[in-house]
Amino acid sequence: MEIAILVLSFIILVAIRVPVAWSIGISSLLTIIISVKTIPAFTTIAQRVVTGLDSFSLLAIPFFILAGHIMNKGGIAKRLIAFAKAIVGSLPGGLAHVNIVAAMLFGAIAGSAGAAAAAIGGFMSSQMEKEGYNKEYGVAVNVTSATTGLLIPPSNIFIIYSLASGGVSIGALFLAGYLPGLLTGFMLMVVAYIWAKRKGYPTANKSSFNLLLKTFIGAVPSLFLLIVVIGGIVAGIFTATEASSVAVLYCILLSLLYKEVQLKDFKTIFVESTVTISVVMLLIAMSLAMSWVMSYENIPQMVTDSLLALSDNKWVVLIIINLILLFIGIFMDMTPAVLIFTPIFLPVVTAMGIDPVHFGIIMVLNLCIGLCTPPVGAVLFIGVGVADTTIQKVIKPLLPLFLAMLVALVIITIFPEISLWLPGLFDLV
Amino acid sequence: MRFKLNTFLEWTLAILLALMIIDVLWGVLTRYLLNAQSSWTDELARYFLIWIGMLGAAYASGKNLHIAIDLISATLSIKNLKRLTVFIALLISVFVFLIFIIGGSRYVYIAFKLGQLSPALHIPMGIVYSIFPLSGLIIIYFKLNDLAMLFSQKLNPSEWK
């Protein structure tokens, strides 16, 4: 009964264009009000919202968003694109590969798919059009590679997963993301290669060693940030929050050094970051309230029981969960989806002997695919907006890339070693 | 008024964000360089985050930035779209009134009554939580202002979320 009210009211609210964050809050309220008296129910939800935000690990989220904005304006994104171009620009359909590699590098540092899609897409789409690429194909490449960057650390979504799962190590999740992220990126590049061959897209000349060296040196300070952040977290020197604050300081200093921004530009950067942060924080607050309502109503237990009643085969359950997550990812943004569904599915999968770190990777990749699913994926919207085209036109070139991501998801689900090998080397799983 | 309030929130949020980053960096600095972390930095940063989260929710409401999935506005007539928009604004206002203002005020009241103080800085927790009903008031103001603009034809419902 409670479950039906929660799910139905949420779907109806989202469908009639109530903002997702408010839909989450309102459907939670409708659910809790059945079993708790009104005034205490209001106070309890208020309390869950405030105490939910009162968390030191959540601080990493605004900081990584801020770092991403500074990189975008401060010339860091530009240098990463130049480096990517020197490495893969000479493959057939080179600019598509440049986009994929740049998004993986940038997403890896900024920790946000939206930021990567906007930063890289804005820069690449005009170049690709100039060289005769189909614009919609450019958008398809941009959105799929931007979401892939989420798997590569540092990634805000793993911090959220760590919080929602009740403390899976952030260091382990970060390391676990590398190989699946590279694998997914590689799959996208295979599709881009075949597509370029068939469409006869241009192949640029091989970049000279000098250019490679020059762009590499240009990118070193940005790449060094990764070593500081990931190295610091894995080695236990920093918490993720401390690392993210150091990342902000580093990006400020670097962009001042590059002389691409002046002190007064930071006002704009801070305000723009504030916009992104504001939207994300309300989603987080409302999702935490919904997650609490669900556990109060015993919904995770019910889902566990019914899933286990369907099958006690690990693979069948994983396939069902994967399908549910793919469906959810289509109409729910990643952050609320992870906060709400981790507490529901994690007990089921751990009972079946699946490692929580491995499940985190499966879940994130799954929802990444959702972010670029037509008609409503959030990153798809950003990519289409940046290139000034429509979602309908993007669907056709998107399809093969989308399939590549699905294949990567299947491989990563079947072989936990891909996720767990690297953190295992550091004794983190 | 609306414009001024938005600009005020924008500045406040940007400054809070800057203070928050300085605070956490100070914590890192004292921990690694002076080997004695100030006890208050973590606590203060968390309270900054509550304020940023709540005021940010209000700011994003004022600018209609909260993400909505638009599947139906193309299928509705202008008249029905307007009705729907009014309904959504009222729905959000009611929710915010119940949770942010009634629930939030009670939560603040309880914190004051119990005399809760923060562990390191000894700030009354009621002050920290008071941002909750306050942002609620701002959100409701924005939503009612949306309605007023909608009825005076200054706002196009298809642009509204």
Coordinates of N, CA and C in Angstrom, one line a residue, chain A residues 82-90 204-217:
Chain A
A82 N 43.6 19.8 -25.8 CA 44.8 19.8 -26.7 C 45.6 18.5 -26.5
F83 N 45.8 18.1 -25.3 CA 46.5 16.8 -25.0 C 45.8 15.6 -25.7
A84 N 44.5 15.6 -25.4 CA 43.7 14.5 -26.0 C 43.8 14.5 -27.5
K85 N 43.8 15.7 -28.1 CA 43.9 15.8 -29.6 C 45.3 15.2 -30.1
A86 N 46.3 15.5 -29.3 CA 47.6 15.0 -29.7 C 47.7 13.5 -29.7
I87 N 47.0 12.9 -28.7 CA 47.1 11.4 -28.6 C 46.3 10.7 -29.6
V88 N 45.0 11.1 -29.7 CA 44.1 10.2 -30.5 C 43.5 11.0 -31.7
G89 N 44.0 12.2 -31.9 CA 43.4 13.0 -33.0 C 43.7 12.4 -34.4
S90 N 44.7 11.5 -34.5 CA 45.0 11.0 -35.9 C 44.3 9.7 -36.2
A204 N 43.2 12.8 -39.6 CA 44.2 13.9 -39.6 C 45.6 13.2 -39.6
N205 N 46.6 14.0 -39.9 CA 47.9 13.5 -39.9 C 48.4 13.2 -38.5
K206 N 49.3 12.2 -38.4 CA 49.8 11.9 -37.1 C 50.5 13.1 -36.5
S207 N 50.2 13.3 -35.2 CA 50.8 14.5 -34.5 C 52.3 14.2 -34.3
S208 N 53.1 15.2 -34.4 CA 54.5 15.0 -34.3 C 54.8 14.8 -32.8
F209 N 56.0 14.2 -32.6 CA 56.4 13.9 -31.2 C 56.5 15.2 -30.4
N210 N 57.0 16.2 -31.1 CA 57.1 17.5 -30.4 C 55.8 18.0 -29.9
L211 N 54.8 17.9 -30.7 CA 53.5 18.4 -30.3 C 52.9 17.6 -29.2
L212 N 53.1 16.3 -29.3 CA 52.7 15.4 -28.2 C 53.3 15.8 -26.9
L213 N 54.7 16.0 -26.9 CA 55.4 16.4 -25.7 C 54.9 17.7 -25.2
K214 N 54.7 18.7 -26.1 CA 54.3 20.0 -25.7 C 52.9 20.0 -25.0
T215 N 52.0 19.3 -25.7 CA 50.6 19.3 -25.1 C 50.6 18.5 -23.8
F216 N 51.5 17.5 -23.7 CA 51.6 16.7 -22.5 C 52.1 17.6 -21.3
I217 N 53.1 18.3 -21.6 CA 53.7 19.2 -20.6 C 52.6 20.2 -20.2

